Amino acid sequence: MASQPLEVESYVPTDSFFGQPYIDVDEWREAPYPHRHVHGGFGDTATRFTFYFPKVQEWQGRMYQPIEGAHAGHEEAFGGPMGELIGGLAMTARLGGYMSESNSGHVGDDIDPRGGEDPGLYGWRATAESARFSKHIANQVYGRPPQYSYVWGGSGGGRRSPLSLENAPDVFDGALPFMGGGDIAPHGTNEKIRGAQTMSFGQMFNVQRLLGDKLDQVIDAMRPGGSGNPFTGLDTNQREELANLYRLGFPRGDEYMISQPMGQIWLWSSMADGLLDTDADYFESFWTRPGYVGHDAPQHVVHDRIDLEGTVSRILTPGDFLGEPEKWSAPEHKLLMTMATLMGATSGMDLPMAVEIKGVGDGYRLGTGVKITSGAAAGRQLYCTAFTEDIFFCDGVAEANLQRFRGVEVGDTVHVDNQAFLAYCYYSRHHLMPDEQFDFLRVDGNPLYPSHDVPLQSSLMGVSYSGQYDGKLLWVHHTHDSSLWPPQGIIYRQAVEQAQGEAGLDRFCLRWTDNAEHVPPMFAPSDPQRATATWLVNYQPIIEQSLVDLARWVEDDVAPAATAYTYHDGKISLPATASERGGIQPVVTVEVDGSDRAEVGVGTQVTLVAVAEVPPGAGKIIAVEWDIDGSGSFAEHDETVDGSAATSKSTLTTSYAEPGTYFVTARVTAHREGDVTARSRRVENLASARIVVA
């Protein structure tokens, strides 16, 4: 239970936009971890906050402020079950801190009515003022304010956490963004950002659309034991569009995610209205003027076009899908069920998020606009983010995001139209960032295609990076992130060099996470031939270890280990050995009978060998696990591993009773102290080989 009442009257906000703070919840809670739970907000604003104070004997004088991904908008994202999966309150307590959260100055995807379109407010000011006030409260709870304060977050949180370090040096000592991205501008800017994802995602959707079933052979070529040539069997147009996708930075080896868009299609739904408003000339030109595919080569788009009036025949909630999983168990329902799970956890099981519209035909459904044209919700514009047959799972921006299909009745009419989305599929040709990955679309500095200004993103994404900050910044980026592609991981280093010169790099560290996607494996769709956990690692322990390393850097001046890399043609490559690569992950290789591929008969024994090494100073190997059938069970364990060595060689002999293609995977886990019983900071990497049994 909570102790003496908290005093707020003496607090004077540093930022004059914020009114007097108030507290409307102050109570002791046992879950998700024992803590004093304080919730409130600032008067005359939409800014809300939640502070989580573990027991005084657990506190080591630190404050951690995680920032929610996407557009943010929730002040308890890290304080519940979903937050615990990527490092919530229990992790904060292990790190010796209390946790401060804010909704980044707005509720849901809507803006603050008084703040308006102010990207600085949502990018860092609400975060900073909430953190300042948390210190005022911590002084009462613990008898002193925190000595050190850290801000961190992934995706949209990775986008905004450096802004907090740059612009609020009085608040934060260090930042750990992971999977961030954006553009660079001089310090002090308060303009909306421009981001490569706006263009790159359109290219990804175009490849999915144009390749269709041929995408399967591309995926197979780039899996372990594949040919390594994704272009075999494609026509000229398909080859060109896939090559462009790679040049823009799409991660090699992650091609399966092209068929399973999640965050990418959310971004379209959140920005489509704005693009159609501010870039109307492009969407008209695409269909009507020379230099654009819609006009010059309509054969590449017209067969996918949808433009019709329809009628709603059914309305569905996440609970409708998840309550009857057997009804939605077919492979084509996988993405929709993943979306329903995520949306149900964050927005509730009863929010109507999908409708059935019969008679749409064979056009390309993903990204299609669905506008309600009759009934109580007439005028609401949504966009298809997942579908199955005639069921459209939709999202939108502002009120449309909050309401979805509330107020819609069976029999209401809708306008279903994907012409804007088809034009968006070619957006990258006509909107060029200055980033290196767009250079192939320029010759002698001149754009190859008619050029339009790169649009601004939502004000909820904050302002541009400046690279100017005090304190320390440890940037973590993932090699297989299909939402914030690997080239985004090198942008902030460029910002630091521009703003601070070579000396600034002493306060910056870039660490790559090999074989990690934008979401943990449990949230990524599984490939039909192999479970997600056999090709993606759980990156949460890497984030926790990196937060430990950040604190040691700030407090004891011990620099964290960076990861070596090279960049060419849109691709990030990591050195093959642990000593060359650095960082903190084990480096793993797997061979079957001495190769990455074996073709054998039923019952024939094969020998599997996994070799692993931990980079210098990153700890010892505490586990080697084998998955031999692609199920993700990792049922075989090397019992000789005891946490005493930084290298290992694990051998396993097996055979297969049924014909088929099997991906065998070794997952190797390291721990800084070599503790085989540790439950946290278990840093993983993995590798696979292919066995074809005939």
PDB file of C-alpha atoms in Angstrom, residues 390-593:
ATOM      1  CA  ASP A 390     -13.877 -10.617 -48.239  1.00  0.00           C
ATOM      2  CA  ILE A 391     -12.950  -9.631 -44.655  1.00  0.00           C
ATOM      3  CA  PHE A 392     -11.032  -6.353 -44.321  1.00  0.00           C
ATOM      4  CA  PHE A 393      -9.122  -5.635 -41.093  1.00  0.00           C
ATOM      5  CA  CYS A 394      -8.691  -1.844 -41.070  1.00  0.00           C
ATOM      6  CA  ASP A 395      -6.990   1.069 -39.339  1.00  0.00           C
ATOM      7  CA  GLY A 396      -6.773   4.817 -39.816  1.00  0.00           C
ATOM      8  CA  VAL A 397      -5.540   7.998 -38.223  1.00  0.00           C
ATOM      9  CA  ALA A 398      -6.828  10.184 -35.357  1.00  0.00           C
ATOM     10  CA  GLU A 399     -10.550   9.476 -34.754  1.00  0.00           C
ATOM     11  CA  ALA A 400     -10.572   6.671 -37.326  1.00  0.00           C
ATOM     12  CA  ASN A 401      -7.806   4.921 -35.395  1.00  0.00           C
ATOM     13  CA  LEU A 402      -9.709   5.237 -32.112  1.00  0.00           C
ATOM     14  CA  GLN A 403     -13.144   4.363 -33.474  1.00  0.00           C
ATOM     15  CA  ARG A 404     -12.443   1.880 -36.311  1.00  0.00           C
ATOM     16  CA  PHE A 405     -15.880   0.464 -37.149  1.00  0.00           C
ATOM     17  CA  ARG A 406     -17.764   1.715 -34.106  1.00  0.00           C
ATOM     18  CA  GLY A 407     -21.164   2.993 -35.183  1.00  0.00           C
ATOM     19  CA  VAL A 408     -21.136   0.936 -38.388  1.00  0.00           C
ATOM     20  CA  GLU A 409     -24.110  -1.356 -38.968  1.00  0.00           C
ATOM     21  CA  VAL A 410     -24.698  -4.276 -41.292  1.00  0.00           C
ATOM     22  CA  GLY A 411     -26.116  -2.813 -44.481  1.00  0.00           C
ATOM     23  CA  ASP A 412     -24.117   0.430 -44.358  1.00  0.00           C
ATOM     24  CA  THR A 413     -22.472   1.286 -47.668  1.00  0.00           C
ATOM     25  CA  VAL A 414     -18.743   1.718 -48.249  1.00  0.00           C
ATOM     26  CA  HIS A 415     -16.493   2.961 -51.045  1.00  0.00           C
ATOM     27  CA  VAL A 416     -13.650   0.485 -51.623  1.00  0.00           C
ATOM     28  CA  ASP A 417     -10.805   2.055 -53.617  1.00  0.00           C
ATOM     29  CA  ASN A 418      -7.125   1.079 -53.927  1.00  0.00           C
ATOM     30  CA  GLN A 419      -6.005   3.486 -56.662  1.00  0.00           C
ATOM     31  CA  ALA A 420      -4.044   5.606 -54.176  1.00  0.00           C
ATOM     32  CA  PHE A 421      -2.299   2.559 -52.758  1.00  0.00           C
ATOM     33  CA  LEU A 422      -1.279   1.293 -56.189  1.00  0.00           C
ATOM     34  CA  ALA A 423       0.274   4.690 -56.849  1.00  0.00           C
ATOM     35  CA  TYR A 424       1.984   4.465 -53.447  1.00  0.00           C
ATOM     36  CA  CYS A 425       3.635   1.214 -54.548  1.00  0.00           C
ATOM     37  CA  TYR A 426       5.839   3.330 -56.872  1.00  0.00           C
ATOM     38  CA  TYR A 427       6.385   6.168 -54.407  1.00  0.00           C
ATOM     39  CA  SER A 428      10.121   5.582 -53.985  1.00  0.00           C
ATOM     40  CA  ARG A 429      10.803   6.366 -57.658  1.00  0.00           C
ATOM     41  CA  HIS A 430       9.483   9.883 -57.312  1.00  0.00           C
ATOM     42  CA  HIS A 431      10.407  10.933 -53.751  1.00  0.00           C
ATOM     43  CA  LEU A 432      14.135  10.818 -53.040  1.00  0.00           C
ATOM     44  CA  MET A 433      15.812  11.206 -49.664  1.00  0.00           C
ATOM     45  CA  PRO A 434      19.430  12.436 -49.591  1.00  0.00           C
ATOM     46  CA  ASP A 435      20.417   9.123 -47.982  1.00  0.00           C
ATOM     47  CA  GLU A 436      22.906   6.928 -49.807  1.00  0.00           C
ATOM     48  CA  GLN A 437      20.422   4.127 -50.457  1.00  0.00           C
ATOM     49  CA  PHE A 438      18.497   6.420 -52.829  1.00  0.00           C
ATOM     50  CA  ASP A 439      21.543   7.171 -55.005  1.00  0.00           C
ATOM     51  CA  PHE A 440      20.671   4.488 -57.571  1.00  0.00           C
ATOM     52  CA  LEU A 441      17.636   6.614 -58.505  1.00  0.00           C
ATOM     53  CA  ARG A 442      19.904   9.547 -59.412  1.00  0.00           C
ATOM     54  CA  VAL A 443      22.459  10.065 -62.189  1.00  0.00           C
ATOM     55  CA  ASP A 444      24.870  12.985 -61.808  1.00  0.00           C
ATOM     56  CA  GLY A 445      22.571  14.233 -59.075  1.00  0.00           C
ATOM     57  CA  ASN A 446      19.521  14.236 -61.343  1.00  0.00           C
ATOM     58  CA  PRO A 447      16.483  12.095 -60.480  1.00  0.00           C
ATOM     59  CA  LEU A 448      15.615   9.420 -63.056  1.00  0.00           C
ATOM     60  CA  TYR A 449      11.872   9.975 -62.706  1.00  0.00           C
ATOM     61  CA  PRO A 450       9.645  13.032 -62.218  1.00  0.00           C
ATOM     62  CA  SER A 451      10.439  14.244 -58.722  1.00  0.00           C
ATOM     63  CA  HIS A 452       8.170  15.322 -55.870  1.00  0.00           C
ATOM     64  CA  ASP A 453       9.048  16.650 -52.426  1.00  0.00           C
ATOM     65  CA  VAL A 454       9.467  14.019 -49.746  1.00  0.00           C
ATOM     66  CA  PRO A 455       6.383  14.338 -47.517  1.00  0.00           C
ATOM     67  CA  LEU A 456       6.463  15.138 -43.844  1.00  0.00           C
ATOM     68  CA  GLN A 457       5.523  12.424 -41.393  1.00  0.00           C
ATOM     69  CA  SER A 458       3.016  12.773 -38.581  1.00  0.00           C
ATOM     70  CA  SER A 459       3.854  15.335 -35.896  1.00  0.00           C
ATOM     71  CA  LEU A 460       3.516  12.437 -33.437  1.00  0.00           C
ATOM     72  CA  MET A 461       6.859  11.094 -34.747  1.00  0.00           C
ATOM     73  CA  GLY A 462       8.671  14.134 -33.369  1.00  0.00           C
ATOM     74  CA  VAL A 463      11.414  16.275 -34.896  1.00  0.00           C
ATOM     75  CA  SER A 464      14.587  15.500 -36.848  1.00  0.00           C
ATOM     76  CA  TYR A 465      17.744  14.212 -35.218  1.00  0.00           C
ATOM     77  CA  SER A 466      20.520  16.719 -34.666  1.00  0.00           C
ATOM     78  CA  GLY A 467      23.221  14.448 -33.228  1.00  0.00           C
ATOM     79  CA  GLN A 468      24.018  17.184 -30.676  1.00  0.00           C
ATOM     80  CA  TYR A 469      23.793  15.979 -27.076  1.00  0.00           C
ATOM     81  CA  ASP A 470      25.535  15.703 -23.759  1.00  0.00           C
ATOM     82  CA  GLY A 471      25.721  12.352 -22.011  1.00  0.00           C
ATOM     83  CA  LYS A 472      26.133   8.976 -23.742  1.00  0.00           C
ATOM     84  CA  LEU A 473      24.120   7.250 -26.473  1.00  0.00           C
ATOM     85  CA  LEU A 474      24.181   3.516 -27.234  1.00  0.00           C
ATOM     86  CA  TRP A 475      22.296   2.777 -30.472  1.00  0.00           C
ATOM     87  CA  VAL A 476      21.131  -0.821 -31.069  1.00  0.00           C
ATOM     88  CA  HIS A 477      19.928  -1.844 -34.525  1.00  0.00           C
ATOM     89  CA  HIS A 478      18.819  -5.167 -35.972  1.00  0.00           C
ATOM     90  CA  THR A 479      20.148  -6.874 -39.087  1.00  0.00           C
ATOM     91  CA  HIS A 480      16.794  -8.424 -40.044  1.00  0.00           C
ATOM     92  CA  ASP A 481      14.421  -5.569 -39.254  1.00  0.00           C
ATOM     93  CA  SER A 482      11.842  -5.342 -42.048  1.00  0.00           C
ATOM     94  CA  SER A 483      10.240  -2.223 -40.546  1.00  0.00           C
ATOM     95  CA  LEU A 484      13.267  -0.025 -39.797  1.00  0.00           C
ATOM     96  CA  TRP A 485      15.706  -1.389 -42.334  1.00  0.00           C
ATOM     97  CA  PRO A 486      19.420  -1.750 -41.540  1.00  0.00           C
ATOM     98  CA  PRO A 487      20.507   1.472 -43.373  1.00  0.00           C
ATOM     99  CA  GLN A 488      18.489   3.387 -40.786  1.00  0.00           C
ATOM    100  CA  GLY A 489      20.958   2.106 -38.201  1.00  0.00           C
ATOM    101  CA  ILE A 490      23.838   4.176 -39.559  1.00  0.00           C
ATOM    102  CA  ILE A 491      22.038   7.519 -39.899  1.00  0.00           C
ATOM    103  CA  TYR A 492      22.510   8.685 -36.320  1.00  0.00           C
ATOM    104  CA  ARG A 493      26.252   8.097 -36.469  1.00  0.00           C
ATOM    105  CA  GLN A 494      26.321  10.497 -39.414  1.00  0.00           C
ATOM    106  CA  ALA A 495      24.317  13.009 -37.368  1.00  0.00           C
ATOM    107  CA  VAL A 496      26.837  12.833 -34.503  1.00  0.00           C
ATOM    108  CA  GLU A 497      29.758  13.353 -36.869  1.00  0.00           C
ATOM    109  CA  GLN A 498      28.073  16.343 -38.510  1.00  0.00           C
ATOM    110  CA  ALA A 499      27.114  17.986 -35.215  1.00  0.00           C
ATOM    111  CA  GLN A 500      30.060  17.135 -32.967  1.00  0.00           C
ATOM    112  CA  GLY A 501      32.875  16.056 -35.240  1.00  0.00           C
ATOM    113  CA  GLU A 502      35.070  13.043 -34.616  1.00  0.00           C
ATOM    114  CA  ALA A 503      35.214  13.796 -30.884  1.00  0.00           C
ATOM    115  CA  GLY A 504      31.459  13.244 -30.591  1.00  0.00           C
ATOM    116  CA  LEU A 505      31.889   9.601 -31.524  1.00  0.00           C
ATOM    117  CA  ASP A 506      33.472   9.040 -28.096  1.00  0.00           C
ATOM    118  CA  ARG A 507      29.932   9.489 -26.706  1.00  0.00           C
ATOM    119  CA  PHE A 508      28.273   7.297 -29.336  1.00  0.00           C
ATOM    120  CA  CYS A 509      28.242   3.512 -29.770  1.00  0.00           C
ATOM    121  CA  LEU A 510      26.520   1.426 -32.464  1.00  0.00           C
ATOM    122  CA  ARG A 511      25.705  -2.181 -31.635  1.00  0.00           C
ATOM    123  CA  TRP A 512      24.121  -4.578 -34.133  1.00  0.00           C
ATOM    124  CA  THR A 513      21.770  -7.402 -33.153  1.00  0.00           C
ATOM    125  CA  ASP A 514      22.168 -10.246 -35.612  1.00  0.00           C
ATOM    126  CA  ASN A 515      19.068 -12.210 -36.672  1.00  0.00           C
ATOM    127  CA  ALA A 516      16.547  -9.926 -34.960  1.00  0.00           C
ATOM    128  CA  GLU A 517      13.306  -8.585 -36.426  1.00  0.00           C
ATOM    129  CA  HIS A 518      11.281  -5.539 -35.459  1.00  0.00           C
ATOM    130  CA  VAL A 519       9.147  -7.583 -33.069  1.00  0.00           C
ATOM    131  CA  PRO A 520      10.109 -10.478 -30.791  1.00  0.00           C
ATOM    132  CA  PRO A 521       9.776 -13.922 -32.442  1.00  0.00           C
ATOM    133  CA  MET A 522       6.542 -14.677 -30.598  1.00  0.00           C
ATOM    134  CA  PHE A 523       4.841 -11.800 -32.444  1.00  0.00           C
ATOM    135  CA  ALA A 524       6.310 -12.479 -35.881  1.00  0.00           C
ATOM    136  CA  PRO A 525       4.389 -14.819 -38.203  1.00  0.00           C
ATOM    137  CA  SER A 526       5.947 -18.264 -38.547  1.00  0.00           C
ATOM    138  CA  ASP A 527       7.062 -19.514 -41.934  1.00  0.00           C
ATOM    139  CA  PRO A 528       5.106 -22.686 -42.853  1.00  0.00           C
ATOM    140  CA  GLN A 529       8.403 -24.583 -43.162  1.00  0.00           C
ATOM    141  CA  ARG A 530      10.058 -23.329 -39.995  1.00  0.00           C
ATOM    142  CA  ALA A 531       8.988 -21.691 -36.757  1.00  0.00           C
ATOM    143  CA  THR A 532       9.963 -18.064 -36.305  1.00  0.00           C
ATOM    144  CA  ALA A 533      12.183 -18.938 -33.336  1.00  0.00           C
ATOM    145  CA  THR A 534      14.464 -20.926 -35.671  1.00  0.00           C
ATOM    146  CA  TRP A 535      15.536 -17.869 -37.637  1.00  0.00           C
ATOM    147  CA  LEU A 536      14.962 -14.927 -35.275  1.00  0.00           C
ATOM    148  CA  VAL A 537      16.315 -14.311 -31.787  1.00  0.00           C
ATOM    149  CA  ASN A 538      14.612 -12.781 -28.781  1.00  0.00           C
ATOM    150  CA  TYR A 539      16.287  -9.382 -28.571  1.00  0.00           C
ATOM    151  CA  GLN A 540      14.920  -8.318 -25.157  1.00  0.00           C
ATOM    152  CA  PRO A 541      17.902  -9.775 -23.224  1.00  0.00           C
ATOM    153  CA  ILE A 542      20.233  -7.857 -25.556  1.00  0.00           C
ATOM    154  CA  ILE A 543      18.396  -4.624 -24.761  1.00  0.00           C
ATOM    155  CA  GLU A 544      18.644  -5.334 -21.037  1.00  0.00           C
ATOM    156  CA  GLN A 545      22.355  -6.098 -21.222  1.00  0.00           C
ATOM    157  CA  SER A 546      22.832  -2.959 -23.299  1.00  0.00           C
ATOM    158  CA  LEU A 547      21.033  -0.894 -20.649  1.00  0.00           C
ATOM    159  CA  VAL A 548      23.437  -2.346 -18.085  1.00  0.00           C
ATOM    160  CA  ASP A 549      26.328  -1.367 -20.351  1.00  0.00           C
ATOM    161  CA  LEU A 550      24.926   2.131 -20.873  1.00  0.00           C
ATOM    162  CA  ALA A 551      24.738   2.712 -17.103  1.00  0.00           C
ATOM    163  CA  ARG A 552      28.287   1.458 -16.664  1.00  0.00           C
ATOM    164  CA  TRP A 553      29.398   3.847 -19.428  1.00  0.00           C
ATOM    165  CA  VAL A 554      27.657   6.843 -17.871  1.00  0.00           C
ATOM    166  CA  GLU A 555      28.487   6.089 -14.250  1.00  0.00           C
ATOM    167  CA  ASP A 556      31.930   4.444 -14.486  1.00  0.00           C
ATOM    168  CA  ASP A 557      33.160   5.626 -17.907  1.00  0.00           C
ATOM    169  CA  VAL A 558      33.522   2.051 -19.212  1.00  0.00           C
ATOM    170  CA  ALA A 559      32.724   2.218 -22.919  1.00  0.00           C
ATOM    171  CA  PRO A 560      30.429  -0.498 -24.318  1.00  0.00           C
ATOM    172  CA  ALA A 561      31.561  -2.851 -27.077  1.00  0.00           C
ATOM    173  CA  ALA A 562      30.513  -1.673 -30.528  1.00  0.00           C
ATOM    174  CA  THR A 563      29.875  -3.992 -33.478  1.00  0.00           C
ATOM    175  CA  ALA A 564      32.023  -3.789 -36.603  1.00  0.00           C
ATOM    176  CA  TYR A 565      30.203  -3.724 -39.940  1.00  0.00           C
ATOM    177  CA  THR A 566      30.407  -2.744 -43.595  1.00  0.00           C
ATOM    178  CA  TYR A 567      27.734  -1.150 -45.752  1.00  0.00           C
ATOM    179  CA  HIS A 568      27.355  -1.579 -49.503  1.00  0.00           C
ATOM    180  CA  ASP A 569      24.455  -1.522 -51.974  1.00  0.00           C
ATOM    181  CA  GLY A 570      21.857  -1.189 -49.227  1.00  0.00           C
ATOM    182  CA  LYS A 571      23.293  -4.100 -47.225  1.00  0.00           C
ATOM    183  CA  ILE A 572      24.829  -4.236 -43.762  1.00  0.00           C
ATOM    184  CA  SER A 573      27.382  -7.057 -43.426  1.00  0.00           C
ATOM    185  CA  LEU A 574      28.930  -8.248 -40.154  1.00  0.00           C
ATOM    186  CA  PRO A 575      32.381  -9.881 -39.899  1.00  0.00           C
ATOM    187  CA  ALA A 576      32.423 -13.660 -39.780  1.00  0.00           C
ATOM    188  CA  THR A 577      34.369 -14.088 -36.528  1.00  0.00           C
ATOM    189  CA  ALA A 578      33.541 -12.948 -33.012  1.00  0.00           C
ATOM    190  CA  SER A 579      36.899 -11.250 -32.516  1.00  0.00           C
ATOM    191  CA  GLU A 580      36.413  -9.151 -35.653  1.00  0.00           C
ATOM    192  CA  ARG A 581      32.710  -8.497 -35.116  1.00  0.00           C
ATOM    193  CA  GLY A 582      32.692  -7.423 -31.497  1.00  0.00           C
ATOM    194  CA  GLY A 583      29.404  -6.516 -29.846  1.00  0.00           C
ATOM    195  CA  ILE A 584      27.896  -8.905 -27.324  1.00  0.00           C
ATOM    196  CA  GLN A 585      26.235 -11.730 -29.295  1.00  0.00           C
ATOM    197  CA  PRO A 586      27.772 -15.149 -29.888  1.00  0.00           C
ATOM    198  CA  VAL A 587      28.746 -15.805 -33.509  1.00  0.00           C
ATOM    199  CA  VAL A 588      27.326 -19.164 -34.642  1.00  0.00           C
ATOM    200  CA  THR A 589      27.802 -21.415 -37.681  1.00  0.00           C
ATOM    201  CA  VAL A 590      25.999 -24.682 -38.443  1.00  0.00           C
ATOM    202  CA  GLU A 591      26.961 -27.365 -40.950  1.00  0.00           C
ATOM    203  CA  VAL A 592      25.365 -30.656 -41.933  1.00  0.00           C
ATOM    204  CA  ASP A 593      27.908 -33.167 -43.216  1.00  0.00           C
TER     205      ASP A 593
END
